Short mmCIF file of C-alpha atoms in Angstrom, two decimals:
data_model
loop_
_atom_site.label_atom_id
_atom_site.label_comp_id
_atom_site.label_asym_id
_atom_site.label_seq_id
_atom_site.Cartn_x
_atom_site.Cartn_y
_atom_site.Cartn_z
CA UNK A 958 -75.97 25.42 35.70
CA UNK A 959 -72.33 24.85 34.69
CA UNK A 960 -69.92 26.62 36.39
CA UNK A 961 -66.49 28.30 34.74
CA UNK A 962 -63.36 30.28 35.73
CA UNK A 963 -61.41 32.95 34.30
CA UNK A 964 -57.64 32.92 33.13
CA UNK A 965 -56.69 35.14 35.37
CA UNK A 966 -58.37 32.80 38.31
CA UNK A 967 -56.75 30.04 36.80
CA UNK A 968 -53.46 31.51 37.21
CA UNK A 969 -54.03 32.32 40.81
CA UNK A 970 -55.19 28.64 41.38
CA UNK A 971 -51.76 27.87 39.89
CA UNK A 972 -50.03 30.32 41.91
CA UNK A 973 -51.48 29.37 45.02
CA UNK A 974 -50.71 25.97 44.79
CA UNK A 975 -54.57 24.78 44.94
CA UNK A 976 -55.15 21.09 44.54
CA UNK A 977 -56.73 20.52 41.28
CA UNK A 978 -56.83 18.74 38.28
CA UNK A 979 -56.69 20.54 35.08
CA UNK A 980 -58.23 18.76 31.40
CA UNK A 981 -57.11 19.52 28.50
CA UNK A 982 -59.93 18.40 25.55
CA UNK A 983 -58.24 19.99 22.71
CA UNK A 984 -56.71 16.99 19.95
CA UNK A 985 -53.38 15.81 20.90
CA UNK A 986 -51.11 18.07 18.33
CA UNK A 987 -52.86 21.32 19.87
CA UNK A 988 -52.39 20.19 22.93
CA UNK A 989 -48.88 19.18 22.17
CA UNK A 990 -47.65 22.52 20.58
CA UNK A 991 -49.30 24.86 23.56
CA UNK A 992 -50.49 24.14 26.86
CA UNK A 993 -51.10 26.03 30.44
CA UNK A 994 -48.45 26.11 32.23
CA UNK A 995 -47.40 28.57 35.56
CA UNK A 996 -45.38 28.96 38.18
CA UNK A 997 -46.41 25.69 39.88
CA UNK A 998 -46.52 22.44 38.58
CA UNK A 999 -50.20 21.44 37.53
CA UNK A 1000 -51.54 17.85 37.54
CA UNK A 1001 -52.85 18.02 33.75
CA UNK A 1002 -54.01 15.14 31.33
CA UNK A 1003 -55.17 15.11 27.76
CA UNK A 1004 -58.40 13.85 26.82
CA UNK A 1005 -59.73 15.01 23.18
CA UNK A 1006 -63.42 16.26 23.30
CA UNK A 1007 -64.44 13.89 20.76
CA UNK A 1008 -63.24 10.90 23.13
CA UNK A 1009 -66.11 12.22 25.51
CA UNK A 1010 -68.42 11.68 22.13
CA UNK A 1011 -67.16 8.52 21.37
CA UNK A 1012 -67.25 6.32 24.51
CA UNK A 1013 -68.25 8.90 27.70
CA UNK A 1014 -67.98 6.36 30.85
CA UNK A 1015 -64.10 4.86 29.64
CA UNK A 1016 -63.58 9.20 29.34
CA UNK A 1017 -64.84 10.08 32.37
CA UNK A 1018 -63.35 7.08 34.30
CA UNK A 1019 -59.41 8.05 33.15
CA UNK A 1020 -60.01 11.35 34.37
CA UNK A 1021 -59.05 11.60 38.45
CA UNK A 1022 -61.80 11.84 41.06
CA UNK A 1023 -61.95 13.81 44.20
CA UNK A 1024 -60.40 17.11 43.25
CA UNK A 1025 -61.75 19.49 41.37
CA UNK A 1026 -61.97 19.77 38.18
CA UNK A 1027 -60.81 22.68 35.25
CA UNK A 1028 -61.55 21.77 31.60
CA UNK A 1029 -60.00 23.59 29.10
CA UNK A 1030 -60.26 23.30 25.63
CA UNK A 1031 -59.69 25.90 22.35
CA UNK A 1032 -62.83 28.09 22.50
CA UNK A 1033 -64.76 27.16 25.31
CA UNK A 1034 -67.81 25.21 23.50
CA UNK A 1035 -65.92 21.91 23.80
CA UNK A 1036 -64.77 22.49 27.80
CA UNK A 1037 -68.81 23.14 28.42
CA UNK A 1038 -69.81 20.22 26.64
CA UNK A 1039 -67.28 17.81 28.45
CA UNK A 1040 -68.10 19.56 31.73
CA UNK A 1041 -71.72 18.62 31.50
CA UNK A 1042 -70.68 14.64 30.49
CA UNK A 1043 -68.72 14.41 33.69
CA UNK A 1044 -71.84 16.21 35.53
CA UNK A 1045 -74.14 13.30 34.02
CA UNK A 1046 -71.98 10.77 35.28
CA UNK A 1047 -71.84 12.32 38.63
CA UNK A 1048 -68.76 14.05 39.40
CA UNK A 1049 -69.22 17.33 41.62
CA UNK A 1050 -66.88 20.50 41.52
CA UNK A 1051 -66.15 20.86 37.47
CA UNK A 1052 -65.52 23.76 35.21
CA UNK A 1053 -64.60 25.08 32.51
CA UNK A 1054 -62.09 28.32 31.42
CA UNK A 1055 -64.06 31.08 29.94
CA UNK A 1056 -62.85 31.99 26.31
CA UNK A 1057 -60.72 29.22 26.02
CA UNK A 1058 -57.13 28.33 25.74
CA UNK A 1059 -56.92 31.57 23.32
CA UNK A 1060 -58.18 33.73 27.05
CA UNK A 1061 -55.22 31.88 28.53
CA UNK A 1062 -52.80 33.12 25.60
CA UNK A 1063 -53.40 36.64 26.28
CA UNK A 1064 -54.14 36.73 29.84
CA UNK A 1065 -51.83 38.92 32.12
CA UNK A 1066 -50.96 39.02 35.74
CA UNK A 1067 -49.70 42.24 37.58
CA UNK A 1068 -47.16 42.57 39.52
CA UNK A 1069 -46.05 45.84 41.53
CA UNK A 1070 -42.07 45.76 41.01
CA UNK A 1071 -40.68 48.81 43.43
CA UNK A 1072 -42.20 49.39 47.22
CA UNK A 1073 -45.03 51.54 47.71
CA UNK A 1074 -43.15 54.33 49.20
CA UNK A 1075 -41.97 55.13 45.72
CA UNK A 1076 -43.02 58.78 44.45
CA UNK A 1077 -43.85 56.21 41.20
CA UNK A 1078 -45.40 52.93 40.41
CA UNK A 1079 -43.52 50.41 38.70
CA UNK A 1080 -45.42 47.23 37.38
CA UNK A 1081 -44.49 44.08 35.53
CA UNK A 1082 -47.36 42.34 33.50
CA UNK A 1083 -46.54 38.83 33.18
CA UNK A 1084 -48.07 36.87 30.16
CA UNK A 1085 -47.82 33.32 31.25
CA UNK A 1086 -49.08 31.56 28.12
CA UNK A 1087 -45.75 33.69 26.23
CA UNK A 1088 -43.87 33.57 28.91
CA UNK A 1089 -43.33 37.04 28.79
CA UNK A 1090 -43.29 40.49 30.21
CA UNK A 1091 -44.52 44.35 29.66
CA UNK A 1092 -43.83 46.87 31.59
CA UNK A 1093 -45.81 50.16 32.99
CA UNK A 1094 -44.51 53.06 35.07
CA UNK A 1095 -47.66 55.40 36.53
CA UNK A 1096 -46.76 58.71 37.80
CA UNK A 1097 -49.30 61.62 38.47
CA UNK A 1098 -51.97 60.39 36.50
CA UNK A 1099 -49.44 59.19 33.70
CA UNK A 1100 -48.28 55.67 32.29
CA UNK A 1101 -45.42 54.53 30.15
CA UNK A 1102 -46.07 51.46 29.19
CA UNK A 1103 -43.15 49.11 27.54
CA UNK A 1104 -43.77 46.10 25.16
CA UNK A 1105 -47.53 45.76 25.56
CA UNK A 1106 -49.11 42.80 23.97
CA UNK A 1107 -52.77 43.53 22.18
CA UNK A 1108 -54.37 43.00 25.22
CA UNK A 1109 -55.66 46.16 24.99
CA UNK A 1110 -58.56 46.11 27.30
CA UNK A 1111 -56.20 45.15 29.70
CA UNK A 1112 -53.68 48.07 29.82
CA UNK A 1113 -56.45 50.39 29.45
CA UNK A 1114 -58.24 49.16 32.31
CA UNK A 1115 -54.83 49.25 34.36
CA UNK A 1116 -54.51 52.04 33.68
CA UNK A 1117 -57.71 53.48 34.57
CA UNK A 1118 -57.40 51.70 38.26
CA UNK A 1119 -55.02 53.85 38.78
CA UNK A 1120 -56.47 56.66 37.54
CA UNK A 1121 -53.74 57.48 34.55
CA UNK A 1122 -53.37 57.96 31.33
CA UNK A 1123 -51.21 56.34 28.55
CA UNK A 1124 -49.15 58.88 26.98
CA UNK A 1125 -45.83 56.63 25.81
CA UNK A 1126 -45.64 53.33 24.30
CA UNK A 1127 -42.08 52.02 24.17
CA UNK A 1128 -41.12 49.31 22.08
CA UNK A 1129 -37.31 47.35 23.02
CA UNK A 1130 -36.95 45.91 19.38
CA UNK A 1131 -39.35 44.37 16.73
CA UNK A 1132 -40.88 41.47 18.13
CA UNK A 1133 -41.29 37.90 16.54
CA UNK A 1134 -42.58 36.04 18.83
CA UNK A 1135 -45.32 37.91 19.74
CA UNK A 1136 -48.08 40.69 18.28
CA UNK A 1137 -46.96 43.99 19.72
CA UNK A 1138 -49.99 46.14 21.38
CA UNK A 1139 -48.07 49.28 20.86
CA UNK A 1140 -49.27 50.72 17.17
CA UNK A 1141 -52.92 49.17 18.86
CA UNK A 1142 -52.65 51.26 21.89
CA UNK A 1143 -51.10 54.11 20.24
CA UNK A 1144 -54.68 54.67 17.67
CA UNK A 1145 -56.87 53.93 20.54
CA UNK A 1146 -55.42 56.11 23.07
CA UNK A 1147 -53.63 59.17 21.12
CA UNK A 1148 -50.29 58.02 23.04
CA UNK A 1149 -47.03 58.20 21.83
CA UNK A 1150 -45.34 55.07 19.96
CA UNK A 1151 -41.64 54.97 20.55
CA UNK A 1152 -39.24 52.52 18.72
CA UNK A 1153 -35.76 52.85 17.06
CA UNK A 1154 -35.33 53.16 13.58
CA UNK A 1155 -32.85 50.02 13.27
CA UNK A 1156 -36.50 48.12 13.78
CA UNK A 1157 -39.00 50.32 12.44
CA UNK A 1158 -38.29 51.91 9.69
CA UNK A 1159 -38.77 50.03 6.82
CA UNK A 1160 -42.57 49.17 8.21
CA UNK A 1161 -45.67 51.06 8.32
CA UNK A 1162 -46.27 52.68 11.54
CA UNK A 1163 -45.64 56.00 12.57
CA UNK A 1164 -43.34 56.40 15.91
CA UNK A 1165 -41.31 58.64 17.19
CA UNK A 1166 -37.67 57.47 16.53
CA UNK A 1167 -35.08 57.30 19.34
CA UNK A 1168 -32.01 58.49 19.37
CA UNK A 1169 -28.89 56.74 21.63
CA UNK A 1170 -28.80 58.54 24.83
CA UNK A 1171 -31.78 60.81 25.19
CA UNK A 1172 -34.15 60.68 27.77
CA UNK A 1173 -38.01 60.83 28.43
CA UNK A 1174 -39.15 62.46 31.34
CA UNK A 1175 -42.98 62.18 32.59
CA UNK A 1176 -44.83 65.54 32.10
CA UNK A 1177 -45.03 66.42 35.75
CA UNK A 1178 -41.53 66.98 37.22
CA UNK A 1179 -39.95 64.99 39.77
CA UNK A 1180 -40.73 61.32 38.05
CA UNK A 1181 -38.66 58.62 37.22
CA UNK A 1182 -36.38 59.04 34.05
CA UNK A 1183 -36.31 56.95 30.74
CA UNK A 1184 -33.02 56.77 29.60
CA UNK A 1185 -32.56 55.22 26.21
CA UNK A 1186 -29.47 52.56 25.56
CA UNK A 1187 -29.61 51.29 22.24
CA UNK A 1188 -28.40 47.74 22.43
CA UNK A 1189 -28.35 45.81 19.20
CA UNK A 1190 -27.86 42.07 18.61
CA UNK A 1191 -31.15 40.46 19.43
CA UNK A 1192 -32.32 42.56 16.25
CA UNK A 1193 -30.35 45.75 15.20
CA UNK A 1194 -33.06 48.45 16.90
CA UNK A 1195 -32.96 46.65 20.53
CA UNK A 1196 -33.12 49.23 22.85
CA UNK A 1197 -33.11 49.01 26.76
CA UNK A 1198 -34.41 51.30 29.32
CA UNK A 1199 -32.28 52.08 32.52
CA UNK A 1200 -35.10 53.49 34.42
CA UNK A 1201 -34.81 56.12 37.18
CA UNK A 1202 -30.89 54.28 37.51
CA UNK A 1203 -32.82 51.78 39.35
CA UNK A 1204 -34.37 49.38 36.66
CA UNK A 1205 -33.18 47.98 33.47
CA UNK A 1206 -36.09 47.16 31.26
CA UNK A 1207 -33.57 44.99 28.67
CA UNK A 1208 -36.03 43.36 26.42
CA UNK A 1209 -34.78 40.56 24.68
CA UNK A 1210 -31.39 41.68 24.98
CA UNK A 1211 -30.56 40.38 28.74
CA UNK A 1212 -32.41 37.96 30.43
CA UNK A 1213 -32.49 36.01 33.55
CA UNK A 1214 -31.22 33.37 32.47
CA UNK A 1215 -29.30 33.54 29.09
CA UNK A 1216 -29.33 36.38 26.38
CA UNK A 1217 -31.48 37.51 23.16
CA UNK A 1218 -30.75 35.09 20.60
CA UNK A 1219 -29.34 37.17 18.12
CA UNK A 1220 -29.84 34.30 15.11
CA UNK A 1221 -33.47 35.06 14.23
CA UNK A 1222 -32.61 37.53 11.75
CA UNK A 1223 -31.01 34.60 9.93
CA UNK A 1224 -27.12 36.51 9.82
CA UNK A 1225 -25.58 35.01 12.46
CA UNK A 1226 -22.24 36.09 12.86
CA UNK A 1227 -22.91 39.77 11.75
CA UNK A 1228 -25.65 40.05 14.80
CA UNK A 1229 -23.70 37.29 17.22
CA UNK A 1230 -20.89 40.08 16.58
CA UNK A 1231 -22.54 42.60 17.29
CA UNK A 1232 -24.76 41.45 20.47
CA UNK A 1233 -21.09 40.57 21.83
CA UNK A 1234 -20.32 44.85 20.99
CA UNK A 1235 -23.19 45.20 23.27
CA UNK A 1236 -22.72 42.98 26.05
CA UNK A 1237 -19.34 44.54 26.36
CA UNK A 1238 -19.47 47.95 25.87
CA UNK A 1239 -22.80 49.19 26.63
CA UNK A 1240 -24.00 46.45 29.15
CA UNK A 1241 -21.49 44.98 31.66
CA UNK A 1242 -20.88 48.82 32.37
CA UNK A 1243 -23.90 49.16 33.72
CA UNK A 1244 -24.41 48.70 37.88
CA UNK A 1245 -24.46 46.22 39.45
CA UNK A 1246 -27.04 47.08 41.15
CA UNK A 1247 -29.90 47.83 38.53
CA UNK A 1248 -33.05 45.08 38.72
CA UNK A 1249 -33.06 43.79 35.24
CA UNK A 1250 -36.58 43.82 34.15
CA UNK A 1251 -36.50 41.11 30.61
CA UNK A 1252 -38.75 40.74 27.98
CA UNK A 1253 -38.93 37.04 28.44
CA UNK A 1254 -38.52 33.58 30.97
CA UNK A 1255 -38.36 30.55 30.67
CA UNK A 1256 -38.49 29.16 34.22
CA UNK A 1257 -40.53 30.21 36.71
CA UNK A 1258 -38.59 28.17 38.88
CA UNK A 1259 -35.13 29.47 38.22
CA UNK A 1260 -36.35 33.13 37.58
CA UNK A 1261 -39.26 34.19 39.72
CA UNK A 1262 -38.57 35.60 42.96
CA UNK A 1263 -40.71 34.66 46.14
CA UNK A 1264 -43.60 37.66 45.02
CA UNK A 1265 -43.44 35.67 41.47
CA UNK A 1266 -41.92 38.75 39.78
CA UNK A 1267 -39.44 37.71 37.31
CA UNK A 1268 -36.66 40.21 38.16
CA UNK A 1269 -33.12 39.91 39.77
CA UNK A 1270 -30.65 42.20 40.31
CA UNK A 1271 -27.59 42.96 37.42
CA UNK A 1272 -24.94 41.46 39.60
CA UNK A 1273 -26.50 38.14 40.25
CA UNK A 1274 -27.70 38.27 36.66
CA UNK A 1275 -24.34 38.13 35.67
CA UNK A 1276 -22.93 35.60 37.83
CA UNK A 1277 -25.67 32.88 37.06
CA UNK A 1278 -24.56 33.89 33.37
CA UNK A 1279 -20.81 33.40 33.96
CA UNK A 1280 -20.91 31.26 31.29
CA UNK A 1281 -21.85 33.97 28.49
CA UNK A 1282 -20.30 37.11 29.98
CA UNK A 1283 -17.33 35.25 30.98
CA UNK A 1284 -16.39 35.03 27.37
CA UNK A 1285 -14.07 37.44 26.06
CA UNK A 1286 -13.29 36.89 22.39
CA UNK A 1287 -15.44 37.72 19.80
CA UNK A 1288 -14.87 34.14 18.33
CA UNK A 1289 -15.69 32.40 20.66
CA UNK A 1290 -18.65 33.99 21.60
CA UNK A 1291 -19.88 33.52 17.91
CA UNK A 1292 -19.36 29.98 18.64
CA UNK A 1293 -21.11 29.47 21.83
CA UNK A 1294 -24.30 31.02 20.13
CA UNK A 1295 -23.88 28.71 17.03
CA UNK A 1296 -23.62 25.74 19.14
CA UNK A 1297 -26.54 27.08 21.24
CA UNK A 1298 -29.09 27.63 17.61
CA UNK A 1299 -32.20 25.95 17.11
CA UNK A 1300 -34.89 26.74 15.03
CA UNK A 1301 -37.52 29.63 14.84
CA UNK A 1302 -40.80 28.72 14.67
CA UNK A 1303 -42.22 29.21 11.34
CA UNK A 1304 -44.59 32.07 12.33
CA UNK A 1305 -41.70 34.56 13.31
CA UNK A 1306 -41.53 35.71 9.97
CA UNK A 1307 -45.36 36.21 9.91
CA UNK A 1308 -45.26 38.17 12.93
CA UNK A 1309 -42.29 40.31 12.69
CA UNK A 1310 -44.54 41.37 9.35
CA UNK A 1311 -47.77 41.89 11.69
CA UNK A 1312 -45.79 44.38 13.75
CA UNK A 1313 -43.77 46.14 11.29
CA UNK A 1314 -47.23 46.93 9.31
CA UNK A 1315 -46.60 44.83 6.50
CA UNK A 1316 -49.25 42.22 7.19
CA UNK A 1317 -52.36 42.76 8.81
CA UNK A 1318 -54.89 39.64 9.45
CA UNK A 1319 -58.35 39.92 11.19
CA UNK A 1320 -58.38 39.61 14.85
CA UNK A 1321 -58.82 35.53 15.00
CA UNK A 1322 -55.91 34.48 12.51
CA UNK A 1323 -53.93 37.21 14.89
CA UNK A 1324 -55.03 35.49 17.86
CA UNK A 1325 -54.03 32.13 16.07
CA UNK A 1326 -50.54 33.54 15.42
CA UNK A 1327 -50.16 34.98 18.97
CA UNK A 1328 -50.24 31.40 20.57
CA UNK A 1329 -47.15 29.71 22.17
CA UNK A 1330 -44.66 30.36 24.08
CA UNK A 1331 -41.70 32.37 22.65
CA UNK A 1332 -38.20 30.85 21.91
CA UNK A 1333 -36.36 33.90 21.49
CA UNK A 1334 -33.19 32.90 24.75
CA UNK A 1335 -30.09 32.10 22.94
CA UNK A 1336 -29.29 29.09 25.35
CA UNK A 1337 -31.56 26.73 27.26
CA UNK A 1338 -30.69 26.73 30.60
CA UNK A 1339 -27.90 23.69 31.30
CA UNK B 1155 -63.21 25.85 -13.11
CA UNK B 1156 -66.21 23.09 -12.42
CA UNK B 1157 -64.40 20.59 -10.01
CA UNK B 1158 -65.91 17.49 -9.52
CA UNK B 1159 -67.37 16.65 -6.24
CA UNK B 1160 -65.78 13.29 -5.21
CA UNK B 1161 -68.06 10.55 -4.63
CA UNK B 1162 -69.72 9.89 -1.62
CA UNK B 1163 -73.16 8.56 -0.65
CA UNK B 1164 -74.65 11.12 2.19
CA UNK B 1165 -73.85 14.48 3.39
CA UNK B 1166 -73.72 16.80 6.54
CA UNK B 1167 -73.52 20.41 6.18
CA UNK B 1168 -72.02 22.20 9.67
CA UNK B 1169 -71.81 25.39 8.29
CA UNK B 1170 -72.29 27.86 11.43
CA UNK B 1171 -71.06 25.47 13.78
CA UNK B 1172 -68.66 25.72 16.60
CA UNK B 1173 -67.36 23.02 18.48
CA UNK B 1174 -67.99 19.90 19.93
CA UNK B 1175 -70.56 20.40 17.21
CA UNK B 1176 -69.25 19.31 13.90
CA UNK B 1177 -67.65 16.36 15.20
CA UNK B 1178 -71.14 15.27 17.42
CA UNK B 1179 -73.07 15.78 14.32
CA UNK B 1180 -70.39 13.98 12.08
CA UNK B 1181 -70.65 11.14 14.52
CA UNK B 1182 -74.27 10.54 15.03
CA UNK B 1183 -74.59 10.80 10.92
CA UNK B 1184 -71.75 8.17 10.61
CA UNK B 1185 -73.72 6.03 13.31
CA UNK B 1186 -76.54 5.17 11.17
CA UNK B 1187 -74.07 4.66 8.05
CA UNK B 1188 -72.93 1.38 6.51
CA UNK B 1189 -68.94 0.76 6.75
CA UNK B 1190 -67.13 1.57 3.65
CA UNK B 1191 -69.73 4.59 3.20
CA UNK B 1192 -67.97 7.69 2.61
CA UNK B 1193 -69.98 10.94 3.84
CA UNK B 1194 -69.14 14.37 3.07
CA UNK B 1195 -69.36 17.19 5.74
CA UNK B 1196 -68.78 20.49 5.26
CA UNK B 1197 -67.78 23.14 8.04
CA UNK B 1198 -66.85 26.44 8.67
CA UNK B 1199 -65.59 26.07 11.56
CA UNK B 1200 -61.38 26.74 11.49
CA UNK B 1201 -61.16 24.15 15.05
CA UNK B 1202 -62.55 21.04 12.45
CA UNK B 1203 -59.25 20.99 10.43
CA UNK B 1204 -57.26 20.13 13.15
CA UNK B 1205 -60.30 17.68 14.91
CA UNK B 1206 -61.38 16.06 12.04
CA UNK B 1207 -58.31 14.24 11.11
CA UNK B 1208 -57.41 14.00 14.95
CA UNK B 1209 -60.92 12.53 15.21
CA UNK B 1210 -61.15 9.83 12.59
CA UNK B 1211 -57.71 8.29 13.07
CA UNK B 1212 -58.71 8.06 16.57
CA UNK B 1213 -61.66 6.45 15.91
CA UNK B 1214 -60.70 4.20 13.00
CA UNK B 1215 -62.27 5.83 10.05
CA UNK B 1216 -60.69 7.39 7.08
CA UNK B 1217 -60.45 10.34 6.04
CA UNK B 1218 -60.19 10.01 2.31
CA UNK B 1219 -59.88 13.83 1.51
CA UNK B 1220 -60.02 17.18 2.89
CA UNK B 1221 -60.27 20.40 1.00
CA UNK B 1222 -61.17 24.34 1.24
CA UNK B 1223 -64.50 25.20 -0.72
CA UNK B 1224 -64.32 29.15 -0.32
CA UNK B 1225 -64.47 29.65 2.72
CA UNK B 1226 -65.57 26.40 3.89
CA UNK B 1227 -63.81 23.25 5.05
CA UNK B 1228 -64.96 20.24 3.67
CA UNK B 1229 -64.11 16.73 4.56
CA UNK B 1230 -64.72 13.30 2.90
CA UNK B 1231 -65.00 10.41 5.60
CA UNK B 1232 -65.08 6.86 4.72
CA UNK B 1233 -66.58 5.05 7.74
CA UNK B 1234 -64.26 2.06 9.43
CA UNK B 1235 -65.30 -1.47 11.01
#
């Protein structure tokens, strides 16, 4: 009988350091475009499937022996089928990832992000095949979740463990590097979609709209508040969430390491301009002190702290940053982001029409789209 | 619109098929071919657009043409030395 893992196992494999070796059977472009990767590095080769059908003992010879072995490939038949070629030619401890690279893609890992002498739970779900974050707040048997992906088995099961409800669904801006779970979440769970109009309302989906300022409480009194900064630039709805004055859930407007690119929406200056607005006036105000809580990473190795929560403090955000919020003229800020463009992948504009409404494919083109990591920082680190 | 079916001089229909499938059937058909035979093989399977080609330039055939019947893939192989 073959033997497999999970995505989420994998991960912890990666996380704990474990000594294997992972195989990757998918063709060379696939395998090229989108691969596992995690907070430690992973001793990984690429071996096509069909090489295992075309001449199995040079295969099974380039691939190491004496660890064990993880096989991945794009749905899990191919995995299976080279798992049971190195079996026949006698190596021990191999398996194969359930579901695939696509399981991967949309697998999350939970973090708890304040101590658990809070009155509240705060929680950071880390995608590690996007590279990204949502977040969830769970007080008295309610959640607010922010940015979900559609892994909505996921959230609901989350929040079942801890014996809540979903009532909110936040959105920071229109996404377009990923399929928002929110509208998802929203029909399956009667919960509350919340997104600013400067993003939503030229699509489809019903929200409620917010408005610069306010903020949402949890029904039961004495929970954390949600205090709504809108922060344009990234895209013109980006909102952030200063959360109980403690947290800053920021999106893709401040991250780690870098800021929102504000270029995808193809008018540079206007949004470059305008991001710059931002930064100044509505962000660098903010403490010092907050944990900024971003929408994306980019390296684990630069941005995780020793739990593997990707979170720092404002202060220290803005220091390692010196180099962007150090600049203080317009001009030259618009510079230092055209310097720092690169292309958007081509899907972005697919997406950002998946999430406003506008497009909607079935489930396995979606899950086709919602592979890769994003490329939404406006600098790579240097 | 009729549009003519390209010549070829056997045929392998992977309709239903997931992978490593398509490409272990393609193989063993192409196995018992002559070089310079070109077989068609027809699959449904989204992963065998991306394989196929991947597949055959690995391997040293051709892949002469590839096209979308409806909603099936199909793929004309030439086989190499």
């Amino acid at each position: 009988m073959l033997s497999s893992f999970t995505a989420t196992e994998l991960f912890e494999a990666i996380e704990s350091d474990d000594d294997f070796v992972l195989l990757d059977v998918r063709n060379e472009d696939d395998y090229s475009n989108f691969s596992v990767e995690g907070p430690n590095e992973i001793e990984m080769l690429n071996i096509p499937y069909f090489d295992f059908i075309e001449n199995p003992e040079s295969s099974v010879e380039k691939v190491p022996s004496g660890k064990p072995l993880r096989i991945v490939c794009a749905k899990e038949g191919s995995s299976e089928f080279v798992a049971s070629v190195m079996t026949e030619f006698g190596r021990e401890n191999v398996s194969h990832l359930e579901g695939g690279i696509i399981s991967w893609g949309n697998v999350l890992v939970s973090k708890r992000v304040n101590s658990e002498d809070n009155s509240y739970e705060m929680w950071q779900f880390n995608r590690p095949g996007k590279a990204s974050c949502s977040y969830g707040i769970v007080y008295e048997g309610e959640m607010f979740l922010f940015d979900p992906s559609r892994n909505l088995e996921f959230y609901q099961q989350f929040a079942e463990s801890r014996g809540a409800e979903i009532s909110h669904t936040f959105e920071t801006h229109l996404q377009a590097d990923y399929i928002s779970g929110s509208p998802l979440i929203a029909e399956a769970t009667g919960a509350t979609f919340v997104a600013h109009d400067g993003d939503y309302s030229s699509g489809i989906h019903e929200y409620r709209s917010i408005i610069d300022g306010e903020s949402f409480e949890f029904s039961n009194e004495g929970g954390p508040s949600t205090l709504c900064t809108h922060s344009p630039g990234h895209t013109p709805g980006s909102t952030s969430y200063v959360i109980d004055e403690k947290f800053l859930i920021s999106g893709d407007t401040v991250f780690l390491v870098s800021v929102g690119r504000p270029d995808l929406g193809k008018q540079v200056v206007e949004w470059a301009k305008t991001l710059y607005a931002t930064l100044k006036e509505r962000i660098t105000i903010l403490p010092d002190s907050l944990i900024v809580l971003p929408g994306h990473y980019t390296d684990w190795s630069i941005e995780a702290d020793s739990e593997m929560r990707i979170m720092n403090n404002f202060g220290s955000v803005k220091e390692y940053n010196e180099q962007i919020y150090g600049i203080d003229d317009v001009d030259e800020f618009v510079s230092y982001i055209q310097s720092n463009m690169r292309e958007q992948p081509e899907i972005y504009d697919q997406i950002r029409k998946v999430n406003s409404g506008h497009l909607t494919p079935c489930n396995d083109e979606q899950n086709v789209m919602d592979l890769g990591k994003n490329e939404c920082a406006a600098s790579s680190h240097n | 619109m009729v549009k003519k079916m390209k010549e070829h001089n056997d045929e392998l229909d992977c309709s239903g098929m997931n992978c490593p499938l398509p490409i272990l059937k393609t193989k063993m058909k192409i196995d018992t071919m002559d070089n310079g035979d070109v077989l068609r093989v027809i699959a449904t399977d989204p992963g065998a657009c991306n394989d196929m080609p991947a597949w055959t330039s690995r391997v040293g055939h051709e892949l002469v043409e590839s096209c979308e019947e409806g909603d099936k893939f199909v793929f004309y192989i030439r086989k190499g030395e």
